[in-house]
Structures are given as C-alpha cells and as structure tokens.
CSV table of C-alpha atoms and ligand atoms in Angstrom, one decimal:
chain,number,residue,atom,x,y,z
A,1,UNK,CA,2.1,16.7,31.5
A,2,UNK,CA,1.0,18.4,28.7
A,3,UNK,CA,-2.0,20.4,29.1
A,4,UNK,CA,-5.2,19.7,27.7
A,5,UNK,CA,-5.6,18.7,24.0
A,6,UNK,CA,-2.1,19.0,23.0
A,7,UNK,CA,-1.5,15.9,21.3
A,8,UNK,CA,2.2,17.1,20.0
A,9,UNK,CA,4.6,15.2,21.7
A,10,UNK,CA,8.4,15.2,21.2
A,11,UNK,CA,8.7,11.4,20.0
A,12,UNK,CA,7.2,12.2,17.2
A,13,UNK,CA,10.5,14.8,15.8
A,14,UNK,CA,12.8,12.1,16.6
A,15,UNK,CA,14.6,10.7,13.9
A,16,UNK,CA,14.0,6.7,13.8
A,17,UNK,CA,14.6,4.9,10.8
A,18,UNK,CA,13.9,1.4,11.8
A,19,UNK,CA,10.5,-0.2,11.6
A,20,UNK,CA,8.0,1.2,14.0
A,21,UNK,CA,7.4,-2.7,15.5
A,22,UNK,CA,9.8,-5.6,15.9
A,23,UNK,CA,8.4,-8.9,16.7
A,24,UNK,CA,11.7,-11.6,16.8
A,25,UNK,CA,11.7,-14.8,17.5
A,26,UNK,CA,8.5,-15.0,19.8
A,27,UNK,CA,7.1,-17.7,21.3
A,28,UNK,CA,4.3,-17.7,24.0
A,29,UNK,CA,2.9,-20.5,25.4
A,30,UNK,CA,0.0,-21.2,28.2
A,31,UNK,CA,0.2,-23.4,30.8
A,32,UNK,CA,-3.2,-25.7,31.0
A,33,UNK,CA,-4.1,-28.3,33.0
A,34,UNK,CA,-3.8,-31.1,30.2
A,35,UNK,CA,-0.2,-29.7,29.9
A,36,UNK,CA,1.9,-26.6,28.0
A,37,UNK,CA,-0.3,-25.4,24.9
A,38,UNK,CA,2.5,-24.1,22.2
A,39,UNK,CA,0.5,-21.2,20.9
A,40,UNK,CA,3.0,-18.7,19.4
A,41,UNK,CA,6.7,-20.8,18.4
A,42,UNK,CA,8.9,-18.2,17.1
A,43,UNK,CA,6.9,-15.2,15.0
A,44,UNK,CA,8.7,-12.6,13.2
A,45,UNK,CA,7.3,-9.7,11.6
A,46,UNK,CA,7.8,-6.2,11.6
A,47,UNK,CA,5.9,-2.9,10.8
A,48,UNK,CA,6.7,0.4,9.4
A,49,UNK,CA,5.0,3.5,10.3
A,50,UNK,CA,2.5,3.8,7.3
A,51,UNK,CA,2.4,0.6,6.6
A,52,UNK,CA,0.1,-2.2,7.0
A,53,UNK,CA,0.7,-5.6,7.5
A,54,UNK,CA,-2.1,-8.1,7.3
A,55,UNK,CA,-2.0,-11.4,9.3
A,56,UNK,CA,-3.9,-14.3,7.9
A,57,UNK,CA,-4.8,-17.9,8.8
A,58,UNK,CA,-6.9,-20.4,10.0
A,59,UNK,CA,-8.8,-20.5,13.6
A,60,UNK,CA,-6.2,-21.0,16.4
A,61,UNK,CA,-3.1,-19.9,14.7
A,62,UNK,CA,-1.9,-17.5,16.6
A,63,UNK,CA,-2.8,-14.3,15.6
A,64,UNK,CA,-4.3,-13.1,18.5
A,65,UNK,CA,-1.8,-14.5,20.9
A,66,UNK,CA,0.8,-12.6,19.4
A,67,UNK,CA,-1.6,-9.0,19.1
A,68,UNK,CA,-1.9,-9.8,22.6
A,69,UNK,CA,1.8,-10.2,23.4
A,70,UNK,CA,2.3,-7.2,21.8
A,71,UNK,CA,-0.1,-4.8,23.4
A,72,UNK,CA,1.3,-6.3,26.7
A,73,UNK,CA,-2.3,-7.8,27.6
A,74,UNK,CA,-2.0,-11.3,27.8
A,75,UNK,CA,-3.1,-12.9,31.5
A,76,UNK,CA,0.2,-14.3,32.8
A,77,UNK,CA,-0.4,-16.8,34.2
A,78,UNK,CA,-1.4,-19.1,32.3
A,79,UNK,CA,0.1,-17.3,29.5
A,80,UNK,CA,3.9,-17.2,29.6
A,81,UNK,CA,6.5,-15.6,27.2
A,82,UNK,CA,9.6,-17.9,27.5
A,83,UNK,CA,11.2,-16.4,24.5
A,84,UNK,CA,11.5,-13.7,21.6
A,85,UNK,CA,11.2,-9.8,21.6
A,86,UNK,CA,8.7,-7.2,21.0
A,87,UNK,CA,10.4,-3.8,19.9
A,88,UNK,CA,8.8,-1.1,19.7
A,89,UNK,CA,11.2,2.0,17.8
A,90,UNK,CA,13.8,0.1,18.8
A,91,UNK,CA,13.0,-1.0,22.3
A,92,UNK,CA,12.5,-4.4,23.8
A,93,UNK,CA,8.7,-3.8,25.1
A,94,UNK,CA,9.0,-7.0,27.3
A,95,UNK,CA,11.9,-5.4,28.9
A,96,UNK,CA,9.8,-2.6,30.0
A,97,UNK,CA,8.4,-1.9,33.6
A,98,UNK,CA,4.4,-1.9,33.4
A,99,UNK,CA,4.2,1.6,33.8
A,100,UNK,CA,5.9,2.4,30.9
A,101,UNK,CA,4.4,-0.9,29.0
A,102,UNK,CA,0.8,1.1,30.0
A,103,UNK,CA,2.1,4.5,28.7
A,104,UNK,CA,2.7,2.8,25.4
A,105,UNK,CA,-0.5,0.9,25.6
A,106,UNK,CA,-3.4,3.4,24.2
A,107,UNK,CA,-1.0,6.3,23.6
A,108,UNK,CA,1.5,4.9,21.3
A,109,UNK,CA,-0.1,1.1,20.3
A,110,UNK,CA,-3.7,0.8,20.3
A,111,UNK,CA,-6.3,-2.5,19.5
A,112,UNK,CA,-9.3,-2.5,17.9
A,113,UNK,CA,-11.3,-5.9,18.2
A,114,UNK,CA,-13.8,-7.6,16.7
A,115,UNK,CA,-17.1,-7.1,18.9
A,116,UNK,CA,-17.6,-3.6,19.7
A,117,UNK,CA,-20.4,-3.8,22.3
A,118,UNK,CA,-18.3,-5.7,24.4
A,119,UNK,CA,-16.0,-3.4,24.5
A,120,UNK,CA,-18.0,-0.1,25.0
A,121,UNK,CA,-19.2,0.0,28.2
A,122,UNK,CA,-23.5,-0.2,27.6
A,123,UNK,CA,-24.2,1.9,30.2
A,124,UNK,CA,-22.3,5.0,29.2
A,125,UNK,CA,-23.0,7.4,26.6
A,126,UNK,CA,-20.5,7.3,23.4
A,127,UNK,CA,-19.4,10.8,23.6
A,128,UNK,CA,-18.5,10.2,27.1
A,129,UNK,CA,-16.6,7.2,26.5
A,130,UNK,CA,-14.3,8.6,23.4
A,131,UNK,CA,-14.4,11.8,25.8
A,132,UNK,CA,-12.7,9.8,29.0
A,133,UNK,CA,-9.4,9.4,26.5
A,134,UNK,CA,-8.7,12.9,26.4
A,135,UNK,CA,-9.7,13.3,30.5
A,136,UNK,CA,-7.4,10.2,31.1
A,137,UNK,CA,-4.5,10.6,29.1
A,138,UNK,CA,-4.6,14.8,28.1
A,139,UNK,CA,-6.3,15.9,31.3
A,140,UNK,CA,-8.7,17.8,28.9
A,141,UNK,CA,-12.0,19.7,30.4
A,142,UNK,CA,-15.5,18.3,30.3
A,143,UNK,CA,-16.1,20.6,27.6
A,144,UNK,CA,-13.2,19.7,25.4
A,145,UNK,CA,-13.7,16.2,26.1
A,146,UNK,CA,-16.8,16.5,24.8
A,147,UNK,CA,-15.7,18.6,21.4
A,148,UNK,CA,-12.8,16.0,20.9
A,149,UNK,CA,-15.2,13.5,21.2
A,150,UNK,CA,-17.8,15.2,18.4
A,151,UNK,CA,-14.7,15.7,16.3
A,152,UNK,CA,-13.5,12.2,16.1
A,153,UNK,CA,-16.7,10.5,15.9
A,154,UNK,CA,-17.1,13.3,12.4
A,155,UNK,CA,-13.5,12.0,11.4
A,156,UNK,CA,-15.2,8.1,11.6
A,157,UNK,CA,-18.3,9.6,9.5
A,158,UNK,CA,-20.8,9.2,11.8
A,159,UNK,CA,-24.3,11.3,10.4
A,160,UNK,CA,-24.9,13.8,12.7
A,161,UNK,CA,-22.2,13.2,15.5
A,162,UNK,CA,-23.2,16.2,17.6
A,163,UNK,CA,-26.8,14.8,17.8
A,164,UNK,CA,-25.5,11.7,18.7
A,165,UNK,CA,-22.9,12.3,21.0
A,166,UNK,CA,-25.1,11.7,24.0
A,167,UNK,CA,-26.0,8.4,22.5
A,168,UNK,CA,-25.7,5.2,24.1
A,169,UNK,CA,-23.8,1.9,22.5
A,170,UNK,CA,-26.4,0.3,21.4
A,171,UNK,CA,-28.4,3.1,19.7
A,172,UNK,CA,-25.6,2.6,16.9
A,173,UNK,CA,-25.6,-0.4,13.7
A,174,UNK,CA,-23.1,-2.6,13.8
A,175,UNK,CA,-21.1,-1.1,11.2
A,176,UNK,CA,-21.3,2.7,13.1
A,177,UNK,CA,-19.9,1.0,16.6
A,178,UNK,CA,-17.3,-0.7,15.0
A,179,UNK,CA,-16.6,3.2,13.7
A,180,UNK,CA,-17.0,4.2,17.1
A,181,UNK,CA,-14.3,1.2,18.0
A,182,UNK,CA,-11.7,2.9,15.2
A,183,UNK,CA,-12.2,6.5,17.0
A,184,UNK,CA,-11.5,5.1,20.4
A,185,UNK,CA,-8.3,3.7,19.0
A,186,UNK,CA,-7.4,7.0,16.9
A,187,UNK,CA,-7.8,9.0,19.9
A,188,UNK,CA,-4.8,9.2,20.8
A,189,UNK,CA,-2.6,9.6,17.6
A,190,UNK,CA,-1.1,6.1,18.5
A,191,UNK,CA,1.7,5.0,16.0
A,192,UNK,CA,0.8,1.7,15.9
A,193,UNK,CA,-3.1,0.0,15.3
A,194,UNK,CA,-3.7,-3.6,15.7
A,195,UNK,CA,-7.4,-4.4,14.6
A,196,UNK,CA,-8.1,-7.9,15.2
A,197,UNK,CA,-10.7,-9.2,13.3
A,198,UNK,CA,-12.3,-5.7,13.0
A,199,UNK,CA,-15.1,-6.3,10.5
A,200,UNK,CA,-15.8,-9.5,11.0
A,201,UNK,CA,-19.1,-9.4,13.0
A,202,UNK,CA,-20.6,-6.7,9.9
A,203,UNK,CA,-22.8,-7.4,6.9
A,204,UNK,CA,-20.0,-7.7,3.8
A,205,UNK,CA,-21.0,-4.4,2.3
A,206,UNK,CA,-20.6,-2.7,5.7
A,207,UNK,CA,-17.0,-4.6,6.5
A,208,UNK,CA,-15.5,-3.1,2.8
A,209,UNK,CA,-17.1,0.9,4.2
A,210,UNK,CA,-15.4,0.4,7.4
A,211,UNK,CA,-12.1,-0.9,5.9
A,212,UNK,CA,-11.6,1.2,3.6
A,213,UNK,CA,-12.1,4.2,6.2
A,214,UNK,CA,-9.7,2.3,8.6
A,215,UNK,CA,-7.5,2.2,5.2
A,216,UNK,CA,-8.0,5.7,4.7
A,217,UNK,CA,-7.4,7.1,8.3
A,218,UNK,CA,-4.1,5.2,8.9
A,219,UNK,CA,-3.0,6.3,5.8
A,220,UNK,CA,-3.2,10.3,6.9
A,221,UNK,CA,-2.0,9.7,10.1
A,222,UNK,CA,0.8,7.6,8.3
A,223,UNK,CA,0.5,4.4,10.6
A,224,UNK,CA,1.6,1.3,11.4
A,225,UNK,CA,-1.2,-1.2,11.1
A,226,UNK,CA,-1.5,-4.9,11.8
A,227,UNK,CA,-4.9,-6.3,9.9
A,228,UNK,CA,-5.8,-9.8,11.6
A,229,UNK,CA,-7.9,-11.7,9.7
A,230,UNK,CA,-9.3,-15.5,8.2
A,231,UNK,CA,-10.8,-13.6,5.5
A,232,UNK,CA,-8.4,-13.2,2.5
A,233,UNK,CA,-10.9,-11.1,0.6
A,234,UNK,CA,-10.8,-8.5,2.5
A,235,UNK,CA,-7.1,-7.4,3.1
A,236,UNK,CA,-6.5,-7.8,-0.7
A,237,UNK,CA,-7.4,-3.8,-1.5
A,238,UNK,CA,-5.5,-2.7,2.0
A,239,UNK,CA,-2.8,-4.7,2.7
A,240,UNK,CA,1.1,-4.2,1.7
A,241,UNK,CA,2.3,-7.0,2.9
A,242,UNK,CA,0.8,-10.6,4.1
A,243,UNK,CA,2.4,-12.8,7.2
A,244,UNK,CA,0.1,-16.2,6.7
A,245,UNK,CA,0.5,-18.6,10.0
A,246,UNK,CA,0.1,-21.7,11.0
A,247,UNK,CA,0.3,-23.4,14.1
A,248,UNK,CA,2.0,-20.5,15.8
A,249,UNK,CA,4.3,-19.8,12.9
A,250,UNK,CA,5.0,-17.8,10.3
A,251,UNK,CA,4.7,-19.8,7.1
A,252,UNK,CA,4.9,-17.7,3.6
A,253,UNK,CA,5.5,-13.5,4.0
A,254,UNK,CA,5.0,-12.1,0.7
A,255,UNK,CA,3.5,-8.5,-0.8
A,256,UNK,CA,-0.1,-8.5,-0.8
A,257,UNK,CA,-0.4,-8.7,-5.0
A,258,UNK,CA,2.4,-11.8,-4.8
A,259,UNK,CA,0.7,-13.8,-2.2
A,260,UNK,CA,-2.1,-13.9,-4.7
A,261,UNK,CA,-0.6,-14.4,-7.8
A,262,UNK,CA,2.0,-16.7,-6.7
A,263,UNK,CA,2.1,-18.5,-3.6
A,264,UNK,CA,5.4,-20.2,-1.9
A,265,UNK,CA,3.1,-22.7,1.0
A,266,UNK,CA,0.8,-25.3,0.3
A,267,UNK,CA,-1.3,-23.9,3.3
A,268,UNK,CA,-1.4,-20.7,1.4
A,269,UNK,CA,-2.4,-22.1,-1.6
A,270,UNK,CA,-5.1,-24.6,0.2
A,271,UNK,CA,-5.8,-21.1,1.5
A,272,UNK,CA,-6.5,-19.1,-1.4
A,273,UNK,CA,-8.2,-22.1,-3.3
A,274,UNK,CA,-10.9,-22.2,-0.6
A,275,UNK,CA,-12.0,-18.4,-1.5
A,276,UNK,CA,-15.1,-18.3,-3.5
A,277,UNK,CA,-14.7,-16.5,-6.5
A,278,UNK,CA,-17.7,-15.3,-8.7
A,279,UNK,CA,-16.0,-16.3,-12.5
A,280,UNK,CA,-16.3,-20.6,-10.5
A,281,UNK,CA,-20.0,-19.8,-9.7
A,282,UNK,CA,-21.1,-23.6,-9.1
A,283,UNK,CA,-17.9,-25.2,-8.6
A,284,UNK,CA,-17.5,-27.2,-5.6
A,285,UNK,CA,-15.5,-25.4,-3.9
A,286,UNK,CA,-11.5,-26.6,-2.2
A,287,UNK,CA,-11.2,-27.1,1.4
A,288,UNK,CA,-8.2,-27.7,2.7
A,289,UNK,CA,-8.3,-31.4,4.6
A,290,UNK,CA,-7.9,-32.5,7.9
A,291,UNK,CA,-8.2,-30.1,11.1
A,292,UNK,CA,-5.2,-27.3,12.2
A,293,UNK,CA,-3.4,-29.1,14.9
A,294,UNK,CA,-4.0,-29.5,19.0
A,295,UNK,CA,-1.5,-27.5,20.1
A,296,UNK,CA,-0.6,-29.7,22.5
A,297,UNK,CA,1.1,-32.0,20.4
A,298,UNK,CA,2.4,-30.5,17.6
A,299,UNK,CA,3.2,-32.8,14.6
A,300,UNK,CA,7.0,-33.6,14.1
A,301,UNK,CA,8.6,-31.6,11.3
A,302,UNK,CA,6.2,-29.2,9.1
A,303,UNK,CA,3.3,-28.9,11.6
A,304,UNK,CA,1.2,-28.7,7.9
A,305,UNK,CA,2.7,-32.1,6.9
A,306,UNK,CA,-0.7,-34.2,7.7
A,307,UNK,CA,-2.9,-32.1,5.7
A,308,UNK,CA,-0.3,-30.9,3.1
A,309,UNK,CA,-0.8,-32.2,-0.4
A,310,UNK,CA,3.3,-32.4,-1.2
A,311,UNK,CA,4.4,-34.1,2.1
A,312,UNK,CA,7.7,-36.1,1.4
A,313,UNK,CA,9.6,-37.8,4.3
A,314,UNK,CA,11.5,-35.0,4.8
A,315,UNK,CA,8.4,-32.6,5.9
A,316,UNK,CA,7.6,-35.3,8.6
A,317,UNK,CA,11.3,-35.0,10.1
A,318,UNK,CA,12.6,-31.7,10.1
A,319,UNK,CA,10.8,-28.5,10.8
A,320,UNK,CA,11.6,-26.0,7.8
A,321,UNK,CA,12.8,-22.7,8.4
A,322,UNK,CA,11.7,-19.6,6.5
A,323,UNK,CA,13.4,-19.9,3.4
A,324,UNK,CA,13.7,-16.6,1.4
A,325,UNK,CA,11.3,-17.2,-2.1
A,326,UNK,CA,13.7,-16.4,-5.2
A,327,UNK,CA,13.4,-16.7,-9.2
A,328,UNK,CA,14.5,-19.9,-10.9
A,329,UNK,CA,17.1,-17.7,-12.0
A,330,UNK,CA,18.0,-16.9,-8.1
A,331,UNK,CA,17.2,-12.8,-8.5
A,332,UNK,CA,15.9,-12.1,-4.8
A,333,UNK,CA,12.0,-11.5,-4.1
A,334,UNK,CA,11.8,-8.5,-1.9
A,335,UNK,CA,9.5,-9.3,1.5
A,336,UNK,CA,8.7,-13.1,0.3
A,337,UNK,CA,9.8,-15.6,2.4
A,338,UNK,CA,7.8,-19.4,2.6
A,339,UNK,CA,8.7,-22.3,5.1
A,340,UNK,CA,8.3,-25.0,2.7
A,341,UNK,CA,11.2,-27.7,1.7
A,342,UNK,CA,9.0,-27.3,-1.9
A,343,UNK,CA,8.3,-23.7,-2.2
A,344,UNK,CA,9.7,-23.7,-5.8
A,345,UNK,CA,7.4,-26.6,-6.8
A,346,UNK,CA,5.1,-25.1,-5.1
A,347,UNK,CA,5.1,-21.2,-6.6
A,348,UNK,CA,5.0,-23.0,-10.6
A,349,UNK,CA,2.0,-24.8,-9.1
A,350,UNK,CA,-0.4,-22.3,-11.0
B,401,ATP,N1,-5.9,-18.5,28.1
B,401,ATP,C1,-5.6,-19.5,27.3
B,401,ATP,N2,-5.4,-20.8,27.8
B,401,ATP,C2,-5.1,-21.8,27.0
B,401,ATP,N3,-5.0,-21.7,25.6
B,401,ATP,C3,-5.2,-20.5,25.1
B,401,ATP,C4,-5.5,-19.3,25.9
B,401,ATP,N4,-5.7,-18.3,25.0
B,401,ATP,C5,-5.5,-18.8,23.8
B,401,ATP,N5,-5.2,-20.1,23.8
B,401,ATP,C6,-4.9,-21.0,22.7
B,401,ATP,O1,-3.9,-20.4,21.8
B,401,ATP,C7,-4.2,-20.8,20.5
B,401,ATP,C8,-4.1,-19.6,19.6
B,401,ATP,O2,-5.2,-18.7,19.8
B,401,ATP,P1,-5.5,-17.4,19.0
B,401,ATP,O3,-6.6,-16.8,19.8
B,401,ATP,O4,-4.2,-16.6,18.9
B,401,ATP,O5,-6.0,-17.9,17.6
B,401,ATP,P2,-6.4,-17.0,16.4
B,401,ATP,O6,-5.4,-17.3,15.3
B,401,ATP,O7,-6.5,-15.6,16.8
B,401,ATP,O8,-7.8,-17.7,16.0
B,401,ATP,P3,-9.2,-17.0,15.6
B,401,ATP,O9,-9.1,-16.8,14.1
B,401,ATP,O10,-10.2,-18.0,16.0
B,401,ATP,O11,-9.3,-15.7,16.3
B,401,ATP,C9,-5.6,-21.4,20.5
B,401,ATP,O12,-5.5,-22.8,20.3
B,401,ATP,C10,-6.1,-21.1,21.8
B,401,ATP,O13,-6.9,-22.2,22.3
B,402,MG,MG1,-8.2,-14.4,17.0
C-alpha cells in the first residue's frame, strides 16, 4: 500500500508496446424471458494509450454493452459473455478473479456516463465525494482528501473550486457536474477512460466546452479513451479513429477525417447523410429507413440488408466479414476496415 497521495505506481515504468485495450471477438448476450437477446456478436477494437477511439451508432447497437463488458460491470445474469476477450496490456480481463477485475476498475479503467446526478450521490457534498477516491484507494487523510479534491475540481475548471468544494450535486449546471463526472474518473490517473455518452444531456455550446477539456485532459495524461456516442458532430474535432456498429457489430473502422470524407458502409453513409449541415439550410434532411433490428431475431446475412440501399442477394445470405478498405489500385488504407460485400461501390459513392 502506498501511502497517502502517491499516485506513482510501478506499472506505469514497464515497458508495454501493445495497445493499452484489446477487445477480440466479443460477444455478450442476455438471457430474457422472450428468449437470448444477441446484443454484442463479435466486436473488435483496440486502444492505445493516448489515443482515442470514438464509437458511433444508432440506439441499441451495442456500445454500451460492450463499455460495460469491459469495465467488468455488466449484471450476470441475465447478461452472459459466451465468447471473446477483453485485454487489458496484454491480459485477458475476463480471466481475472474479481478482485483483481475491481483493482483495475477505477484505478486503471475508469467510466464516465451520461447523467451525472445519478451518479453523484445528492446527499453528499462534491468535495467529499471526489475526496472518498483518494480515502478509498490512497488511504489519504481528511485533509488531503479534501486538497486533492480542490485540486482536481481546478484541473476540470470549476470558478472558484475551494468555495465550492462543500457544495452539494445539485448546486452545480449541467455542464460543471458533468466536469465534476470527468474529475471523479481522472482521480485516479486511470490509463484507460470510457465516457459513454458524456455530453449528451448538455446544451450544444456546453457539450463542445466539456469535450474539448475531456480532449485536452486525456491528452496530458496521455490516455486511452473510448468516446461513445450517436452524435457524429461531436467526435469529429476529438477523435482518431471511428468503430461505427450496428446490431452488435463492428461495421466500417476508419480514421476520423476518412470516415467523413469517404465512407466504406451504407449504414455509415445513411449515417453521415442524416447530420444537418448549415451550407443544406432547408433541405429535407436523409433518414436512414426502416428501424435497427429486434435483437432477437437478427436478419439473415448483413443484419443492415432490410434498410440498406445496395442490398443484392448475396447481403441477405451471407453475413460479411470485416473486409480491409483498399485503393482501386489495392495500396492498403491504414485502420479502415468496412463489412460490406460493396464497400468499393460504396466509398466512389460521393
Ligand atoms: N439487462 C438487459 N436485458 C436485456 N437486454 C438488454 C439488457 N441491457 C441491454 N440490453 C439490450 O442490449 C442492446 C444493446 O444495448 P446498448 O445499451 O449497448 O445500446 P447502445 O448502443 O448503447 O444504445 P444507446 O445509444 O441507446 O445508448 C439493446 O437492445 C438493449 O435492449
Ligand atoms: Mg448506450
């Protein structure tokens, strides 16, 4: 046990190369009474320290399942993980005994959700809360519980954090919980932030402030970050690379800049099409048809194939794989990859 505030800790000097977070091959289903929801059928992604990955798509695709799989906080039951693994530097998390799986969870891997008052406790002063980290997981004093917590809450820009130390959750905006949310999870010096959905409950001008300081943090404290969001706009400035899903898959990976300029899926492009962009002021504006599917009873083939504009026979037969995205000329595109029979149809679309 280290004492107090001493956040050095030994992992940090050893050499590892590989990416800070493995996800292979994971599927997770739940067990309901109507029978076995597929939610998560066979993600892959990875993250490297200092770098963030943004995961988009549509309501029920997975994202969340899978942050939850990761952070080891699913309920199981009904959840159950019949497949995959979760490395974290190297080492299969869902190997791990739940002690060690809790040691990682906070210290090394920590979440930041969408709806900060449900997650601070309303009945306990801020200070206090951000302050029980360092008492928890340090062993700190009162006192330097107290300073730690003053400290971070400055390091997330709150005006006047030793006024407002004492303060209560719901004293604070939106925007300045959500803040509050991003020190709880910096705390620690984790490796490793998952923010699911982390601006979505904030006025836009308020979601670009906080983004850009989550941006800014995880960039000094070199990082790993996983952005999980349905709102293309606003990974565009923060993101490296994009993982788009779709029923529990990944369906196009591809640098942030790429995605844009080129996409590989038609779900991506149904997806980028349905952003409102201010030079179309007054044109109707693209939705992509039909409804994402009950997960239940997952189409045959491409689970896109009823709503997807360039579905042949083949799409409704055989389930595509994630092809890698290349030039007409073959010359490799680093990161992009696109489960689509038609992804070079579909990337001269534009
Ligand atoms: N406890 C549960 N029991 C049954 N099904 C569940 C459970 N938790 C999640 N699911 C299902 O898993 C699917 C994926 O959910 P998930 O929360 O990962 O979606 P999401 O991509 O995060 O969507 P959103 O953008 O709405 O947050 C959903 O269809 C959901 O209904
Ligand atoms: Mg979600």
């Amino acid at each position: 046990m280290t004492t107090a505030v001493d956040s050095t800790r030994s992992k940090r000097d050893a050499p590892y190369e590989g990416p800070l977070l493995d996800v292979r091959d994971l599927h997770v289903e739940f067990v309901t009474r109507d029978g076995v929801a597929k939610a998560v059928n066979g993600v892959d992604y990875s993250v490297r320290a200092g770098e963030t990955l943004a995961v988009l798509g549509e309501s029920g695709s997975g994202k969340s399942v899978t942050a939850q799989a990761i952070m080891g906080i699913l309920d199981m039951p009904p959840a159950r993980i019949p497949r995959g693994e979760i490395r974290f530097r190297g080492r299969d998390m869902l190997k791990m005994g739940k002690e060690e799986r809790r040691k990682i969870r906070g210290q090394e891997i920590a979440m930041i959700f969408q709806d900060a008052l449900s997650s601070l406790n309303p009945v306990l002063s801020v200070g206090f809360q951000l302050g029980e980290m360092f008492r928890a997981h340090q062993g700190a004093s009162r006192k330097e519980a107290r300073d730690k917590a003053v400290e971070l809450m400055d390091r997330v820009r709150i005006p006047a954090a030793k006024q407002r130390v004492n303060d209560y959750p719901h004293q604070f905006s939106g925007g300045m919980r959500q803040r509050i949310m991003i020190a709880m999870a910096l705390a620690l010096e984790p490796d490793l932030i998952i923010a699911d959905e982390p601006t979505t409950a904030l006025d836009v001008t308020v979601q670009a402030q906080v983004m850009d300081l989550l941006a800014e943090l995880q960039a000094e404290y070199n990082m790993g970050l996983i952005l999980i969001t349905h709102d293309l706009g606003v990974v565009a400035d923060v993101a490296d690379k994009i993982a788009v899903m779709y029923a529990g898959r990944i369906v196009e990976t591809a640098p942030v800049h790429e995605l844009y300029a080129r996409p590989a899926h038609p779900y991506t492009r149904g997806l980028l099409d349905s952003i409102p962009r201010l030079d179309q002021k007054g044109q109707e504006l693209y939705a992509i048809k039909g409804l994402p599917p009950n997960l239940l009873r997952i189409p045959k083939g491409c689970a896109f194939n009823p709503r997807c504009p360039r579905a042949q026979d083949r799409c409704r037969a055989e389930v595509p794989e994630l092809y890698p995205v290349t030039e007409d000329d073959g010359a490799p595109l680093a990161g992009r990859g696109s489960a689509c029979f038609f992804w070079k149809e579909t990337l001269h679309d534009r």
